[in-house]
Amino acid sequence: TQKHRHKLRQAFWEQALTQLRADGVTLYQNVSPGKDHWLSAGSGVSSCPFQMIFSRDEARVEIEIRRPEASENKWLYDRLIAEKAKIEAAFGAALDWRRMEDKKATKIIFAQSFDGYDHENWPAMIAWLSSHIRKLEAAFREPLARLNRQIRTQEEEGI
């Protein structure tokens, strides 16, 4: 069963990456398909990747903030959620903001229900992922770049 799931994911990501490249999405141009349920690409902030998720029940785009220190993750999340209205306006929809108090990481998610195990749904899932990962990247590009500059300044100052 596990090997079947891995083969299914590999086949899905192969199709998805081919379509993303055809759509001009450069975020994943140096990423290879794998057997995991996610594909990650850098956001410009260390340990804060853009992710696309493929599952049996849904497709999802997200930013996972998973730096080594929980306090850094919560700091980044708090700065981003302070710009929630602006970010969601740029994205074009409400996002699912998960600070996850009991965890080290935080996530900001947008998901759509699909039957991922039905190959007939893959073109629609891939089109959805392609569209929404571009929107997610565009909405977070400037806030993340600005916060990354603040992080680097603090690191240089030894804060």
Steps between C-alpha positions, in 0.01 A plus 500: 500500500775744592687432176180558301454835677860595421459410131177699488666809649800469269272484195294796624805719563648412161182624332476802730858614441461463125188718511656754737790544260257536208310764703822694559520428873870532582472437874535122453730498194785331691276257691469134406189287551511278806297250695401746775158664518662845476736700283690787660666804346691782661326822597818700557472451876694208647274214616180667373423316176210534265338158481254324275319207659338206320275275707215259460249768601645833393758714330661771710745787471666628814788673666645303788708702743730244658817673610702335779359723775128506579529862608630598154209318336243673716675837442483453121140378515395795717658748257328334205157479661528870583487545120222243454256732321763619253637149439154345452400783266811431291429125510135546413346286774497440875786282621505250786745651754629235743726630777488157668589603856589144602743450210832653400392571140218713363315481166299717269283284274258508210334168409247357256321166529578247227502122467874476448500127439279537192738570210215673315523782755872558458480761221260710709713455813816594315335807344377603846848452653666693216264793538506517877873450558558800272249704701655388830850591386385839370309582820787409733803607292529856634406435867740204520785694336450787746487265801807314375693830498390559861609148601842547341548839667412348838739209441780741407435703813499183710142543615 
